[in-house]
Short mmCIF file of C-alpha atoms in Angstrom, two decimals:
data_model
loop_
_atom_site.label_atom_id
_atom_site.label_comp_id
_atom_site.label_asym_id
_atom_site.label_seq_id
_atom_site.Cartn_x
_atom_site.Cartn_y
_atom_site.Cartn_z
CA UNK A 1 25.98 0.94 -21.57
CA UNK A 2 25.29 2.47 -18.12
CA UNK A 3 23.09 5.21 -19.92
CA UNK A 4 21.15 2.39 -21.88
CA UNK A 5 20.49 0.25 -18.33
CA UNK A 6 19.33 3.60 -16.16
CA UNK A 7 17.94 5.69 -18.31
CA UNK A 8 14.54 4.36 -18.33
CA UNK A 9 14.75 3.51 -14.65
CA UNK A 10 16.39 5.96 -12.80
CA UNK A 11 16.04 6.25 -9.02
CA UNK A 12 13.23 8.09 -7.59
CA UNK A 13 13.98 10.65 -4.69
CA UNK A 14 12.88 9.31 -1.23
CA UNK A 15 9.03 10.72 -0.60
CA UNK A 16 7.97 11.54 3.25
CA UNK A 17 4.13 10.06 3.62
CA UNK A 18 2.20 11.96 6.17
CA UNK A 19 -1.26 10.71 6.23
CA UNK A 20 -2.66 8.16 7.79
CA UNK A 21 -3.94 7.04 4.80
CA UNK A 22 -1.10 6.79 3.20
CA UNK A 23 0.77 5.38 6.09
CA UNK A 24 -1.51 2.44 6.48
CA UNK A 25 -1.94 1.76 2.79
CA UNK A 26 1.69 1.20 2.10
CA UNK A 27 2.15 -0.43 5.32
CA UNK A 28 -0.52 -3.06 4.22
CA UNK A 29 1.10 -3.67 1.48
CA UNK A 30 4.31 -4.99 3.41
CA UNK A 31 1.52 -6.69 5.77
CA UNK A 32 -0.15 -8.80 2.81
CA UNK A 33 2.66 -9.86 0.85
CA UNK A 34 4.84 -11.01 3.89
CA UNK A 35 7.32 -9.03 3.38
CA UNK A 36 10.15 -9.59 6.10
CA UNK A 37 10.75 -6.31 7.93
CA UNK A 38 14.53 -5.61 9.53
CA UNK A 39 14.27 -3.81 12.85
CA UNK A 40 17.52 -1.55 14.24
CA UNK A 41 17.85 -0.20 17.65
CA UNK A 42 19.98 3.29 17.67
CA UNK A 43 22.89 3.15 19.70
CA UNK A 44 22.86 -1.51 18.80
CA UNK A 45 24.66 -2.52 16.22
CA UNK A 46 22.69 -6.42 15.90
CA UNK A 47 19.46 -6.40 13.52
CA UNK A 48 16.01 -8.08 14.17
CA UNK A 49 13.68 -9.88 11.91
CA UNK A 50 10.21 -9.30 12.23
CA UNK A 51 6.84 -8.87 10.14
CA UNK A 52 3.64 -6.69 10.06
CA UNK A 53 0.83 -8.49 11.28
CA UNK A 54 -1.91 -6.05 11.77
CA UNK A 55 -2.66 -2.45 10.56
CA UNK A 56 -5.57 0.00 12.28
CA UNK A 57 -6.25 2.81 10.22
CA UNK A 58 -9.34 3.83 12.19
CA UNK A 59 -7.42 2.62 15.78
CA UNK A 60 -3.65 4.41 14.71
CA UNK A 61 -1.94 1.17 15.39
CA UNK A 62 0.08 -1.30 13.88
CA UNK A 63 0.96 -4.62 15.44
CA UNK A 64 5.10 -6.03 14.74
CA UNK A 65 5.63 -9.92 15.37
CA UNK A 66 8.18 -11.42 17.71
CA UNK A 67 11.77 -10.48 17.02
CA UNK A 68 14.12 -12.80 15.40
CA UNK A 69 16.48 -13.40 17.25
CA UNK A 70 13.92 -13.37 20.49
CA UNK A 71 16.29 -11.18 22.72
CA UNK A 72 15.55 -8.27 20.83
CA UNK A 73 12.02 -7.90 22.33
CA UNK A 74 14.24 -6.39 25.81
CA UNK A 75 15.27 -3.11 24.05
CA UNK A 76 11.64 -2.98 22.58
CA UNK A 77 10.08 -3.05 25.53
CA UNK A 78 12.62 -0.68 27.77
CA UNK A 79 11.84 1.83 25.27
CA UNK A 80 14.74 2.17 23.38
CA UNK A 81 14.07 3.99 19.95
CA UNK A 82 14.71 1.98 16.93
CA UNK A 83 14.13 1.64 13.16
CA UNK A 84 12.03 -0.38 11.06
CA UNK A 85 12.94 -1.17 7.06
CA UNK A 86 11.41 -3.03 4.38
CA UNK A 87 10.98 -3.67 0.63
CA UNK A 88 8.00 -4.25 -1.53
CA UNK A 89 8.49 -4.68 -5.25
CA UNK A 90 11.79 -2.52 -4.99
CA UNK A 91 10.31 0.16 -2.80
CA UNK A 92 11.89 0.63 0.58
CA UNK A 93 9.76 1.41 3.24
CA UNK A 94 11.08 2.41 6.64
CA UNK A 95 10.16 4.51 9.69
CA UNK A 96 11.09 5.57 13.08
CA UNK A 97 9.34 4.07 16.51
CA UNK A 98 7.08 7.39 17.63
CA UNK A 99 6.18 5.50 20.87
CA UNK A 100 6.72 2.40 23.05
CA UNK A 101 5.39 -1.08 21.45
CA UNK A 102 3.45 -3.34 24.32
CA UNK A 103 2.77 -7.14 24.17
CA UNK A 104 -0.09 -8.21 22.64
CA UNK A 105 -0.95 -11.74 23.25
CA UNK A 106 -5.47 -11.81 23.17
CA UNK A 107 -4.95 -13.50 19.54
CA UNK A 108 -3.29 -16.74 18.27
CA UNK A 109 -0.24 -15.75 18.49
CA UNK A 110 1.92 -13.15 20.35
CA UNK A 111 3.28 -9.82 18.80
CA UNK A 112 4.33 -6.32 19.58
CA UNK A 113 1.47 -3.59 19.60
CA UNK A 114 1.56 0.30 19.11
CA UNK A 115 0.58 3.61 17.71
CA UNK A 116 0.81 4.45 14.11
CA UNK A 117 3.87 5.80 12.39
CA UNK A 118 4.03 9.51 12.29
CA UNK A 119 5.62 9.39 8.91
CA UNK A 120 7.07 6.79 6.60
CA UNK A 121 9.96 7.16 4.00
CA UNK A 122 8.72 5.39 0.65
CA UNK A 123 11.72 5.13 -1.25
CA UNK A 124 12.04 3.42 -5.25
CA UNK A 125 15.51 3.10 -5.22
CA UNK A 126 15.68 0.34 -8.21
CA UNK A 127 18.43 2.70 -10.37
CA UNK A 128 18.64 -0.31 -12.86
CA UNK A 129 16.53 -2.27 -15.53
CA UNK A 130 15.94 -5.79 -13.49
CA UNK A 131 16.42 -8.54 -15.86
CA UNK A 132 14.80 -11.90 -15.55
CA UNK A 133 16.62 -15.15 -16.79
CA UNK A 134 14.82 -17.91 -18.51
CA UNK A 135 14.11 -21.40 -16.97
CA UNK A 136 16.11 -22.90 -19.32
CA UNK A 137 18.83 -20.70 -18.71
CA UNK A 138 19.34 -19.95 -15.37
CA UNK A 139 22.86 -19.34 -13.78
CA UNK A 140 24.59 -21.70 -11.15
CA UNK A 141 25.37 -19.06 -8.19
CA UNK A 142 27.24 -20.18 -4.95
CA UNK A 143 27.13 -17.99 -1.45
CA UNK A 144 29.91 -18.66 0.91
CA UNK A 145 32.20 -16.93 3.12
CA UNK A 146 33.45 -16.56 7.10
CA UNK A 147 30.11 -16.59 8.07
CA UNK A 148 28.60 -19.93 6.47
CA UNK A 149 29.83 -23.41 7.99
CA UNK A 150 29.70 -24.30 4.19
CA UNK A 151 29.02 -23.04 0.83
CA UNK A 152 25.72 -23.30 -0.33
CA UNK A 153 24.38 -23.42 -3.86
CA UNK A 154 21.48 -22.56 -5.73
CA UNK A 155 20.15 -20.68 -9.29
CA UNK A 156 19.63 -16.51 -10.23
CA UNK A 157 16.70 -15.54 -11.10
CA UNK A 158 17.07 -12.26 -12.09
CA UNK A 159 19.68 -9.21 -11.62
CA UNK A 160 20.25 -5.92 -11.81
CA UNK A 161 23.27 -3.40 -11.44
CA UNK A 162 22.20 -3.26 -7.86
CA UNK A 163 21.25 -7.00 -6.92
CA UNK A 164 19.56 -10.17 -7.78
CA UNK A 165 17.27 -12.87 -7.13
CA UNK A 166 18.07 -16.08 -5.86
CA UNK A 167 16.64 -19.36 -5.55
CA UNK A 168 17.80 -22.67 -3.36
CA UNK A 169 16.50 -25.78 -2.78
CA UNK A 170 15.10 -26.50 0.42
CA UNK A 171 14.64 -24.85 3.99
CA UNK A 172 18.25 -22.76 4.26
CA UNK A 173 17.04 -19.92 6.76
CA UNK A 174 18.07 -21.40 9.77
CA UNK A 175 21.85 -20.65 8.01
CA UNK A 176 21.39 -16.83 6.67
CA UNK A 177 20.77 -13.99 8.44
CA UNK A 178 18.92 -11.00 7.12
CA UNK A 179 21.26 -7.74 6.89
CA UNK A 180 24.36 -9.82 6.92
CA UNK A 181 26.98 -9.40 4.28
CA UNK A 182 28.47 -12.59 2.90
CA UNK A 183 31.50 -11.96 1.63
CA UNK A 184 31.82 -14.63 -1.60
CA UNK A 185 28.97 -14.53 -3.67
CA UNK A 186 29.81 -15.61 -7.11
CA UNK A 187 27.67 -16.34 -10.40
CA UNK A 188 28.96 -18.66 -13.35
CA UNK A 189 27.70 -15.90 -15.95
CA UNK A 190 28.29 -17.03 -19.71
CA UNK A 191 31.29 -14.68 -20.39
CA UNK A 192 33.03 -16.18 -17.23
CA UNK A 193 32.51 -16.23 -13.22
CA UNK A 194 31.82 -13.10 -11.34
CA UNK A 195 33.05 -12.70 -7.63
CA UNK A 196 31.55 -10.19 -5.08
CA UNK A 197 30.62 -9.66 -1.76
CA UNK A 198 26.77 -9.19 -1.06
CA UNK A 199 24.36 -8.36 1.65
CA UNK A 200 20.97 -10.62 2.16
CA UNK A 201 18.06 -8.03 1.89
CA UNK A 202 15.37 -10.82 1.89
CA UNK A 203 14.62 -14.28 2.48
CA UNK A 204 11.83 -16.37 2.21
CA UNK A 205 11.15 -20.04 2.48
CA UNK A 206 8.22 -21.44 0.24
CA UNK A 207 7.00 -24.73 2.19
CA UNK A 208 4.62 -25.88 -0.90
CA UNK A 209 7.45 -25.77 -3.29
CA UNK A 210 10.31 -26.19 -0.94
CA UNK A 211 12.03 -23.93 -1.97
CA UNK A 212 13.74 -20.93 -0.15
CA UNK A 213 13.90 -17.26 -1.94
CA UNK A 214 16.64 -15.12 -1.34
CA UNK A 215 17.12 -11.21 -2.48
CA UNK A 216 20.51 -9.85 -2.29
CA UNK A 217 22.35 -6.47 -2.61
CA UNK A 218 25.79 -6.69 -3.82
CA UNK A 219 28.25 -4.97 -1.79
CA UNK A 220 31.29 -3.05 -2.37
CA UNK A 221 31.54 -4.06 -5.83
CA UNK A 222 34.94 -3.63 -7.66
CA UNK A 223 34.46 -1.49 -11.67
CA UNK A 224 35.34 -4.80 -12.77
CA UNK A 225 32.68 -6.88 -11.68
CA UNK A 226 30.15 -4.02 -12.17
CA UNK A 227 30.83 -3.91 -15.44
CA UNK A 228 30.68 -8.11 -15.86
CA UNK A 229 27.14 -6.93 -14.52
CA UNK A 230 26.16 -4.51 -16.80
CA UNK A 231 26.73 -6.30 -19.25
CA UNK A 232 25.15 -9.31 -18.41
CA UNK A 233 22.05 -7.21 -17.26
CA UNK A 234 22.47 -5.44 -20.70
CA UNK A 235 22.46 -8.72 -22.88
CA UNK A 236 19.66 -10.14 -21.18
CA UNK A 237 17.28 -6.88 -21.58
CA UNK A 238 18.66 -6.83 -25.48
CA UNK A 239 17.49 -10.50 -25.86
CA UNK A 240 14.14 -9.48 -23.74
CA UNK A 241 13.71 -7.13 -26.60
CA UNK A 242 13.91 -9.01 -29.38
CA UNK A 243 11.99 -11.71 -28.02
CA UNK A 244 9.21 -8.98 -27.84
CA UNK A 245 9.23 -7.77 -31.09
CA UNK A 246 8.99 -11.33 -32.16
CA UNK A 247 6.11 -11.78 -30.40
CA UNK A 248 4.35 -9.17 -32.31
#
């Protein structure tokens, strides 16, 4: 079953972009979609939220915006080297401070401003087909743990041997964290309830929809509930299948 779910997608090896060209074109890409970006100083152990908000090709800048939480911006601006990591469609994208960041406030709003990366890591590391569940048959999931004041509940979306999508009802980002590992995440799949701890790699709230989107990276998983993924993953791509060939 494991051959059957990676053999079509298996991991890419980590590429090293160089160019500017590059560099800013796969940057922009985390810049246009919104992608949330998760900042790490060396010798700190806390994590930062932050997102691309401008990209100079022809200048050799980029421009970060403030730091979640706020008291991050004091090891930016001492100097202290850090790293920056983000996903877009799968790909991770991450790269290493090559100079100090200055404030920037001449726009609308305020943000961190300075030179190019020298290189960025561009990194497919989706090792598994992603399966997407139907409307009509999407699974109750529920994320608790030591760090939530209270379980909260919400739907999958779609899942891989790796992760899965998530979606909740209403504004919940004032309550997760990005880069923190919950420690109860469970799924009511059809063959019975899967338990694992998971780390949030994403979230997103959708304001027109009100809806909050969540991306998570399960963590430590036992064999047991990796295989009550696989082969939930591996039924739904089946069922994908045949609903294409009925199709033609």
């Amino acid at each position: 079953m494991s051959n059957a779910l990676t053999a079509e997608d298996a991991p890419q090896p980590p590429k090293v972009l160089t160019t500017p060209l590059e560099i800013s074109g796969n940057l922009r890409q985390l810049q246009e979609s919104h992608d949330p970006l998760i900042i790490t100083f060396h010798e700190r152990t806390q994590r930062f939220q932050s997102y691309l908000v401008d990209v100079d090709r022809e200048g050799r800048t980029i421009a970060l915006d403030e730091m979640i939480p706020r008291d991050g911006e004091r090891f930016l601006l001492a100097g202290e080297p850090f790293k920056v990591e983000g996903f877009h469609e799968g790909v991770r994208i991450a790269w290493e401070s090559n100079g100090q960041l200055t404030i920037d406030e001449s726009g609308d709003s305020r943000c961190y401003r300075g030179p190019l990366p020298d290189e960025v890591v561009y990194h497919q590391r989706r090792n598994a087909f992603r399966a997407a569940l139907k409307l009509a048959q999407l699974v109750n999931v529920e994320l608790d743990g030591e760090k939530l004041k209270a379980p909260i509940n919400g739907k999958l979306l779609d899942i891989s041997a790796t992760g899965c999508k998530l979606r909740f009802e209403g504004d919940i980002t004032g309550s997760l964290q990005l880069g923190q590992v919950y420690d109860r995440f469970a799924a009511a799949l059809p063959f019975g309830k899967m338990t694992a701890p998971v780390e949030l790699r994403y979230l997103h709230f959708e304001e027109k929809i009100s809806t909050t989107f969540a991306g998570i990276r399960f963590h430590n998983m036992s064999g047991l509930v990796q295989r009550q993924v696989e082969r939930f993953v591996y039924q739904l791509q089946r069922e994908a299948r045949r609903f294409d060939k009925d199709d033609l």
